[in-house]
CSV table of C-alpha atoms in Angstrom, one decimal:
chain,number,residue,atom,x,y,z
A,1,MET,CA,4.5,-31.7,31.3
A,2,GLY,CA,1.0,-30.5,32.1
A,3,THR,CA,-1.4,-28.7,29.6
A,4,ALA,CA,-2.2,-25.2,28.7
A,5,ARG,CA,-6.0,-24.4,28.2
A,6,ILE,CA,-8.2,-21.5,27.3
A,7,GLU,CA,-11.1,-20.4,29.5
A,8,GLY,CA,-12.9,-17.6,27.7
A,9,ASN,CA,-10.0,-15.2,27.0
A,10,THR,CA,-7.9,-16.4,29.9
A,11,LEU,CA,-4.8,-18.7,29.3
A,12,LEU,CA,-4.3,-21.3,32.0
A,13,LEU,CA,-0.8,-22.9,32.4
A,14,GLY,CA,-0.9,-26.0,34.5
A,15,GLU,CA,-3.4,-25.9,37.3
A,16,GLY,CA,-2.9,-22.5,38.8
A,17,VAL,CA,-1.3,-19.8,36.4
A,18,ARG,CA,-3.9,-17.5,34.8
A,19,ILE,CA,-2.8,-15.1,32.1
A,20,ARG,CA,-5.0,-12.5,30.2
A,21,PHE,CA,-3.6,-10.3,27.4
A,22,ILE,CA,-4.9,-6.8,28.0
A,23,ARG,CA,-5.4,-4.0,25.4
A,24,THR,CA,-4.2,-0.6,26.5
A,25,LEU,CA,-3.0,3.0,25.5
A,26,ARG,CA,0.3,3.3,23.9
A,27,LEU,CA,2.6,5.6,25.9
A,28,PRO,CA,4.8,8.3,24.6
A,29,GLU,CA,8.3,7.1,23.8
A,30,SER,CA,9.9,9.9,25.9
A,31,GLY,CA,9.6,10.3,29.7
A,32,THR,CA,8.5,7.9,32.4
A,33,HIS,CA,4.7,7.4,33.0
A,34,ALA,CA,2.1,6.0,35.3
A,35,LEU,CA,0.5,2.5,34.5
A,36,PRO,CA,-2.0,2.8,31.6
A,37,PRO,CA,-5.5,1.4,31.9
A,38,GLY,CA,-7.0,-1.8,30.7
A,39,LEU,CA,-9.3,-1.4,27.6
A,40,GLY,CA,-10.5,-5.0,27.4
A,41,GLU,CA,-9.1,-8.4,26.7
A,42,PHE,CA,-7.6,-9.7,23.5
A,43,PRO,CA,-9.5,-12.7,22.2
A,44,LEU,CA,-7.7,-16.0,22.2
A,45,ARG,CA,-8.1,-18.9,19.9
A,46,ARG,CA,-6.4,-22.2,19.7
A,47,VAL,CA,-4.3,-22.6,16.6
A,48,GLU,CA,-5.3,-26.2,16.1
A,49,ASP,CA,-9.0,-25.2,15.8
A,50,TYR,CA,-8.2,-23.6,12.3
A,51,PRO,CA,-6.1,-26.3,10.6
A,52,ASP,CA,-7.3,-25.3,7.1
A,53,THR,CA,-6.4,-21.6,7.4
A,54,VAL,CA,-3.5,-21.0,9.7
A,55,PRO,CA,0.0,-21.3,8.2
A,56,PRO,CA,1.4,-24.7,8.4
A,57,GLU,CA,4.4,-23.6,10.5
A,58,TRP,CA,1.9,-22.4,13.2
A,59,LEU,CA,0.4,-25.8,13.4
A,60,ALA,CA,3.9,-27.2,14.0
A,61,LYS,CA,4.4,-24.8,16.9
A,62,GLY,CA,0.8,-25.2,18.3
A,63,GLY,CA,-0.4,-22.8,20.9
A,64,VAL,CA,-2.8,-19.9,20.7
A,65,MET,CA,-3.3,-16.8,18.7
A,66,LEU,CA,-4.6,-13.2,19.2
A,67,PRO,CA,-5.3,-10.2,16.9
A,68,VAL,CA,-3.2,-7.1,17.3
A,69,TYR,CA,-2.9,-3.9,15.3
A,70,LEU,CA,0.4,-2.4,14.2
A,71,ARG,CA,1.8,-0.3,17.1
A,72,GLU,CA,-0.9,-1.5,19.5
A,73,ALA,CA,0.3,-1.9,23.0
A,74,MET,CA,-0.6,-4.7,25.5
A,75,TRP,CA,0.1,-5.9,29.1
A,76,LEU,CA,-0.1,-9.3,30.7
A,77,SER,CA,-2.4,-9.7,33.7
A,78,PHE,CA,-1.8,-12.6,36.2
A,79,GLY,CA,-4.8,-11.9,38.4
A,80,GLY,CA,-6.5,-15.0,39.7
A,81,THR,CA,-3.2,-17.1,39.8
A,82,ARG,CA,-3.8,-19.3,42.9
A,83,GLU,CA,-0.5,-20.7,43.9
A,84,PRO,CA,3.2,-19.6,43.5
A,85,ALA,CA,4.8,-20.1,40.1
A,86,ALA,CA,7.9,-19.0,38.3
A,87,LEU,CA,6.8,-17.7,34.9
A,88,GLN,CA,9.0,-17.2,32.0
A,89,VAL,CA,8.1,-14.7,29.4
A,90,GLY,CA,9.8,-14.6,26.0
A,91,VAL,CA,9.4,-12.1,23.2
A,92,GLY,CA,10.6,-13.7,20.0
A,93,LYS,CA,12.5,-16.2,22.4
A,94,VAL,CA,14.3,-13.3,24.2
A,95,CYS,CA,13.6,-13.2,27.9
A,96,ALA,CA,11.5,-10.1,28.8
A,97,VAL,CA,13.1,-10.2,32.3
A,98,SER,CA,16.9,-10.9,31.7
A,99,GLY,CA,17.3,-10.0,28.1
A,100,LYS,CA,19.0,-13.4,27.5
A,101,ARG,CA,18.1,-15.9,24.8
A,102,TRP,CA,15.3,-18.3,25.7
A,103,THR,CA,16.6,-21.5,27.4
A,104,GLY,CA,13.5,-23.0,28.9
A,105,ARG,CA,15.4,-23.4,32.2
A,106,LEU,CA,15.1,-21.2,35.4
A,107,GLU,CA,18.2,-19.2,36.1
A,108,ARG,CA,19.1,-16.7,38.8
A,109,LYS,CA,22.2,-14.9,37.5
A,110,PRO,CA,20.5,-13.0,36.1
A,111,GLN,CA,16.9,-14.0,37.0
A,112,ASN,CA,15.0,-15.0,34.0
A,113,TYR,CA,11.4,-15.3,35.3
A,114,LEU,CA,8.6,-13.6,37.2
A,115,VAL,CA,7.4,-14.8,40.6
A,116,LEU,CA,3.6,-15.1,40.7
A,117,PRO,CA,1.3,-14.1,42.2
A,118,ARG,CA,3.6,-11.4,43.7
A,119,GLN,CA,4.1,-9.9,40.3
A,120,PRO,CA,0.4,-8.9,39.5
A,121,TRP,CA,1.1,-7.9,35.8
A,122,LEU,CA,3.9,-7.2,33.3
A,123,ASP,CA,3.6,-4.3,30.8
A,124,GLY,CA,6.9,-4.6,29.0
A,125,ILE,CA,10.6,-5.6,29.1
A,126,ASN,CA,12.5,-5.0,32.3
A,127,SER,CA,14.5,-1.8,31.8
A,128,GLY,CA,15.6,-1.6,35.4
A,129,LYS,CA,15.5,1.0,38.1
A,130,GLY,CA,11.7,0.5,38.7
A,131,THR,CA,10.8,0.8,35.1
A,132,VAL,CA,9.6,-1.3,32.1
A,133,ARG,CA,9.3,-0.4,28.4
A,134,GLN,CA,5.9,-1.1,27.0
A,135,PHE,CA,5.1,-4.0,24.8
A,136,VAL,CA,4.2,-2.7,21.3
A,137,ALA,CA,3.3,-4.9,18.2
A,138,VAL,CA,5.4,-4.5,15.1
A,139,PRO,CA,6.0,-6.7,12.0
A,140,LEU,CA,9.1,-8.8,11.7
A,141,GLY,CA,11.6,-7.7,9.0
A,142,LEU,CA,12.2,-4.1,10.1
A,143,GLY,CA,14.6,-4.8,13.0
A,144,ALA,CA,12.3,-3.0,15.4
A,145,THR,CA,11.4,-6.0,17.6
A,146,VAL,CA,13.2,-6.9,20.8
A,147,GLU,CA,14.2,-10.1,19.1
A,148,GLY,CA,15.8,-8.2,16.2
A,149,GLN,CA,17.7,-5.8,18.3
A,150,VAL,CA,19.0,-8.3,20.9
A,151,THR,CA,19.8,-11.3,18.7
A,152,GLY,CA,20.4,-9.5,15.2
A,153,GLU,CA,17.8,-11.6,13.5
A,154,GLU,CA,13.9,-11.9,13.4
A,155,VAL,CA,12.8,-15.5,13.0
A,156,THR,CA,10.6,-16.3,15.8
A,157,GLY,CA,8.2,-13.5,16.7
A,158,GLY,CA,5.2,-13.9,19.0
A,159,VAL,CA,5.2,-14.4,22.8
A,160,GLN,CA,6.5,-17.6,24.7
A,161,LEU,CA,5.3,-18.6,28.1
A,162,GLN,CA,6.4,-21.3,30.5
A,163,ALA,CA,5.3,-21.9,34.2
A,164,PHE,CA,7.1,-23.9,36.8
A,165,PRO,CA,5.3,-24.8,40.1
A,166,LEU,CA,6.9,-25.0,43.4
A,167,GLY,CA,8.4,-28.4,44.3
A,168,PRO,CA,6.5,-30.8,46.5
A,169,LYS,CA,8.1,-29.8,49.8
A,170,ALA,CA,8.0,-26.0,49.1
A,171,LEU,CA,4.5,-26.2,48.0
A,172,ALA,CA,3.4,-28.2,51.0
A,173,ALA,CA,5.1,-25.5,53.3
A,174,TRP,CA,3.4,-22.7,51.4
A,175,ARG,CA,0.0,-24.2,51.6
A,176,GLU,CA,0.4,-24.7,55.5
A,177,GLU,CA,1.5,-21.0,55.7
A,178,GLU,CA,-1.6,-19.9,53.8
A,179,ARG,CA,-3.9,-22.1,55.9
A,180,LEU,CA,-2.6,-20.5,59.1
A,181,ARG,CA,-2.8,-17.0,57.5
A,182,ASN,CA,-6.3,-17.5,56.4
A,183,GLU,CA,-7.3,-18.6,59.9
A,184,THR,CA,-5.8,-15.5,61.3
A,185,VAL,CA,-7.5,-13.3,58.9
A,186,ALA,CA,-10.8,-15.0,59.5
A,187,ALA,CA,-10.4,-14.5,63.3
A,188,GLN,CA,-9.5,-10.8,62.8
A,189,ASN,CA,-12.6,-10.3,60.7
A,190,LEU,CA,-14.8,-12.1,63.2
A,191,TYR,CA,-13.6,-9.8,66.0
A,192,GLY,CA,-13.4,-6.6,63.9
A,193,GLY,CA,-9.7,-6.7,63.3
A,194,GLY,CA,-9.9,-6.2,59.5
A,195,GLY,CA,-7.7,-8.8,57.7
A,196,HIS,CA,-4.7,-8.1,55.4
A,197,GLY,CA,-2.9,-9.9,52.7
A,198,ALA,CA,-5.5,-9.7,49.9
A,199,ALA,CA,-4.3,-10.0,46.4
A,200,PRO,CA,-3.7,-6.5,44.8
A,201,ALA,CA,-6.5,-5.1,42.9
A,202,MET,CA,-6.1,-5.2,39.1
A,203,PRO,CA,-6.5,-2.1,37.0
A,204,PRO,CA,-10.1,-2.5,35.7
A,205,ALA,CA,-11.0,-2.5,32.0
A,206,MET,CA,-12.1,1.1,31.6
A,207,PRO,CA,-14.9,2.3,29.4
A,208,ALA,CA,-14.0,4.3,26.4
A,209,PRO,CA,-14.8,8.1,26.5
A,210,PRO,CA,-18.0,9.2,24.9
A,211,GLY,CA,-18.1,8.9,21.2
A,212,ALA,CA,-15.3,6.4,21.0
A,213,ALA,CA,-15.7,3.0,19.3
A,214,PRO,CA,-17.1,0.3,21.6
A,215,MET,CA,-14.6,-2.2,22.8
A,216,ALA,CA,-16.8,-5.2,21.7
A,217,MET,CA,-15.0,-8.6,22.0
A,218,ALA,CA,-15.2,-11.2,19.2
A,219,ALA,CA,-17.5,-14.1,19.8
A,220,PRO,CA,-16.1,-17.5,20.8
A,221,ALA,CA,-15.0,-19.7,17.9
A,222,PRO,CA,-17.9,-21.5,16.5
A,223,GLY,CA,-18.0,-25.4,16.6
A,224,ALA,CA,-18.7,-25.5,12.8
A,225,ALA,CA,-17.0,-22.7,11.0
A,226,PRO,CA,-18.2,-21.7,7.6
A,227,ALA,CA,-16.0,-22.3,4.6
A,228,ARG,CA,-12.8,-20.2,4.7
A,229,PRO,CA,-9.9,-19.5,2.4
A,230,ALA,CA,-7.1,-21.9,2.3
A,231,ALA,CA,-4.1,-21.7,4.5
A,232,ARG,CA,-1.2,-19.5,3.4
A,233,SER,CA,1.7,-17.6,4.9
A,234,ALA,CA,0.7,-14.8,7.3
A,235,PRO,CA,2.6,-11.6,8.1
A,236,ALA,CA,4.8,-12.3,11.1
A,237,MET,CA,4.4,-10.1,14.0
A,238,GLY,CA,6.6,-9.6,17.2
A,239,LEU,CA,6.9,-7.2,20.0
A,240,GLY,CA,9.1,-4.1,20.2
A,241,VAL,CA,9.0,-1.5,22.9
A,242,GLY,CA,7.3,1.9,23.4
A,243,GLY,CA,7.4,4.3,26.3
A,244,ALA,CA,8.7,3.6,29.9
A,245,MET,CA,6.4,3.4,32.9
A,246,ARG,CA,6.9,3.0,36.6
A,247,GLN,CA,6.6,-0.8,37.3
A,248,GLU,CA,9.0,-3.1,39.3
A,249,VAL,CA,10.0,-6.6,38.3
A,250,TYR,CA,10.4,-8.4,41.6
A,251,GLN,CA,13.4,-10.4,42.7
A,252,ASP,CA,12.7,-14.0,43.8
A,253,ASP,CA,13.2,-14.4,47.6
A,254,ARG,CA,13.1,-18.2,47.5
A,255,LYS,CA,16.0,-20.5,46.6
A,256,LEU,CA,16.1,-21.7,43.1
A,257,SER,CA,15.8,-25.3,44.3
A,258,ALA,CA,12.3,-24.5,45.6
A,259,TRP,CA,10.9,-24.6,42.2
A,260,ALA,CA,10.1,-27.8,40.4
A,261,ASP,CA,12.6,-29.2,37.8
A,262,ARG,CA,10.0,-29.5,35.0
A,263,PRO,CA,7.5,-26.9,33.8
A,264,ALA,CA,3.8,-27.3,34.5
A,265,ALA,CA,3.0,-26.2,30.9
A,266,ARG,CA,4.3,-23.9,28.1
A,267,VAL,CA,2.6,-22.2,25.2
A,268,PHE,CA,3.5,-20.2,22.1
A,269,VAL,CA,1.3,-17.1,21.5
A,270,HIS,CA,1.1,-16.2,17.8
A,271,LEU,CA,0.4,-12.4,17.0
A,272,VAL,CA,-2.1,-11.9,14.1
A,273,THR,CA,-2.9,-8.8,12.1
A,274,PRO,CA,-6.7,-7.9,12.0
A,275,PRO,CA,-7.0,-8.8,8.3
A,276,GLU,CA,-5.4,-12.2,8.8
A,277,TRP,CA,-7.5,-12.8,11.9
A,278,ARG,CA,-10.6,-12.3,9.8
A,279,ARG,CA,-9.3,-14.6,7.1
A,280,ILE,CA,-8.3,-17.3,9.5
A,281,THR,CA,-11.2,-17.3,12.0
A,282,GLY,CA,-14.0,-15.6,10.1
A,283,GLU,CA,-14.4,-13.1,13.0
A,284,ASP,CA,-13.7,-9.4,13.1
A,285,ALA,CA,-10.9,-8.3,15.4
A,286,PRO,CA,-11.9,-5.8,18.2
A,287,PRO,CA,-11.8,-2.2,17.1
A,288,SER,CA,-8.6,-0.2,17.6
A,289,PRO,CA,-8.3,1.3,21.1
A,290,VAL,CA,-9.4,4.8,21.9
A,291,ASP,CA,-6.7,7.5,21.5
A,292,ARG,CA,-4.8,8.3,24.6
A,293,ALA,CA,-5.5,12.0,24.4
A,294,ALA,CA,-9.3,11.5,24.4
A,295,TYR,CA,-8.9,9.1,27.3
A,296,THR,CA,-7.0,11.5,29.4
A,297,ARG,CA,-9.3,14.5,28.5
A,298,ALA,CA,-12.3,12.5,29.6
A,299,GLY,CA,-10.8,12.3,33.1
A,300,LEU,CA,-10.5,8.6,33.2
A,301,PRO,CA,-7.8,7.0,35.5
A,302,TRP,CA,-4.2,6.0,35.2
A,303,TYR,CA,-2.4,3.9,37.9
A,304,ASP,CA,0.5,3.6,40.2
A,305,TYR,CA,1.5,0.3,41.9
A,306,TYR,CA,4.0,-0.1,44.8
A,307,ASP,CA,4.8,-3.1,47.0
A,308,GLU,CA,7.0,-2.1,49.8
A,309,THR,CA,8.0,-5.7,50.6
A,310,GLY,CA,9.3,-6.5,47.1
A,311,THR,CA,12.8,-5.9,45.7
A,312,ASP,CA,13.1,-4.7,42.1
A,313,LEU,CA,15.5,-6.6,39.9
A,314,PRO,CA,18.4,-4.5,38.3
A,315,ALA,CA,18.4,-3.4,34.8
A,316,ALA,CA,18.8,-6.3,32.3
A,317,GLY,CA,21.9,-5.3,30.2
A,318,PRO,CA,20.7,-6.3,26.6
A,319,LEU,CA,17.2,-4.9,27.3
A,320,ALA,CA,18.4,-1.5,28.4
A,321,GLU,CA,19.7,-0.9,24.9
A,322,VAL,CA,16.5,-1.7,23.1
A,323,LYS,CA,15.2,1.3,21.1
A,324,PRO,CA,11.5,2.1,20.8
A,325,VAL,CA,9.6,1.3,17.6
A,326,GLY,CA,9.1,4.9,16.8
A,327,ASP,CA,12.8,4.9,15.7
A,328,TRP,CA,11.7,2.7,12.8
A,329,ILE,CA,8.1,3.6,11.9
A,330,GLY,CA,7.7,7.1,13.3
A,331,ASP,CA,5.3,8.4,15.9
A,332,ASP,CA,1.7,8.7,14.7
A,333,HIS,CA,0.4,10.3,17.9
A,334,THR,CA,-0.6,14.0,18.7
A,335,PRO,CA,1.5,15.7,21.5
A,336,TRP,CA,1.4,14.0,24.9
A,337,THR,CA,-0.9,15.6,27.6
A,338,PRO,CA,-0.1,14.0,30.9
A,339,PRO,CA,-2.9,13.1,33.3
A,340,ALA,CA,-3.7,15.4,36.1
A,341,PRO,CA,-2.5,14.3,39.6
A,342,GLY,CA,-6.0,13.2,40.6
A,343,GLN,CA,-6.2,10.9,37.6
A,344,VAL,CA,-3.4,8.6,38.8
A,345,LEU,CA,-4.9,6.1,41.3
A,346,PRO,CA,-2.7,4.2,43.7
A,347,LEU,CA,-2.8,0.4,43.8
A,348,GLY,CA,-1.0,-2.0,46.1
A,349,ASN,CA,0.0,-3.0,49.6
A,350,ALA,CA,-12.9,-22.3,39.7
A,351,PRO,CA,-14.6,-22.5,36.4
A,352,ARG,CA,-14.9,-25.6,34.2
A,353,PRO,CA,-11.6,-26.3,32.4
A,354,GLY,CA,-11.3,-25.5,28.7
A,355,LYS,CA,-9.9,-27.7,26.0
A,356,PRO,CA,-6.1,-28.3,26.2
A,357,VAL,CA,-4.0,-26.3,23.9
A,358,GLN,CA,-1.7,-28.2,21.7
A,359,ASP,CA,2.1,-27.6,22.2
A,360,GLY,CA,4.6,-28.0,19.4
A,361,ASP,CA,8.2,-27.6,18.4
A,362,TRP,CA,9.5,-24.1,19.0
């Protein structure tokens, strides 16, 4: 199996899959909404860089960690992924696409993976009919996580990622198709035809409205950290769901045999509360995101994405029954004010490698 690495706040799986964890506004739990904006990246750190302060069980699992507030929402960006990949996303080892328990194998009935780079991002679990339910951080033990609701127990938490490349023959064929397509695009541009086929634009990280706390990111982990408290158990965090948004999870149009038999890389992503992040790393977590009402009042954009060539996967049975976290911990937001029509913007139609991330037993 290949390696996972961190470059800045980007997680690389194998040689081509690039994943960023994006902070965002939490949606209301009723109704269906446009895509929320990006409010900066979550900082990533390797677990193995903090052997004296992370819980011992985290060292056994390896992987990376990021700080997240209670009820904070996130989405996963795949921008910059260069070659096709089948990406499995687990939330507490429940597949975010199919709702089945994590197996580590690609399956099609139902499909248990995303197809990159066609899938530009994922904001939540596949709830079907062109929608997903937003990822929202909650502690384990309440029963509010996707893991707790689907399996009846909360023992894993975090996020699990595993990427499969195309097999040798399918990859060679794709590369030849890309070479011919790029030659055609170059010729069209040369003669004024205007090329097509560019990767979809990603929702940018938007500035906070005036008066909001700045979205400063934590500094990279220092090579020689100061003395820190000893390792101990940390509050376990997982992902539940919030509001629904318009987002398709695309069906794979290749044969399952086109993908490699073995993954390029996998990684366990630990979710850390801000106080624990400070204790473990010596760094402050980024400030809590701006309130969604202030964001909308400031006239800043929301998004809508559509790919007319893609086919949406049907609803995932177990995931369709998952209840929002507000059913457990209440709603702490003021009444929802939807964005004006002009605020919803349509989207659509190599650096030096970092240190490898240690994998473990999970």
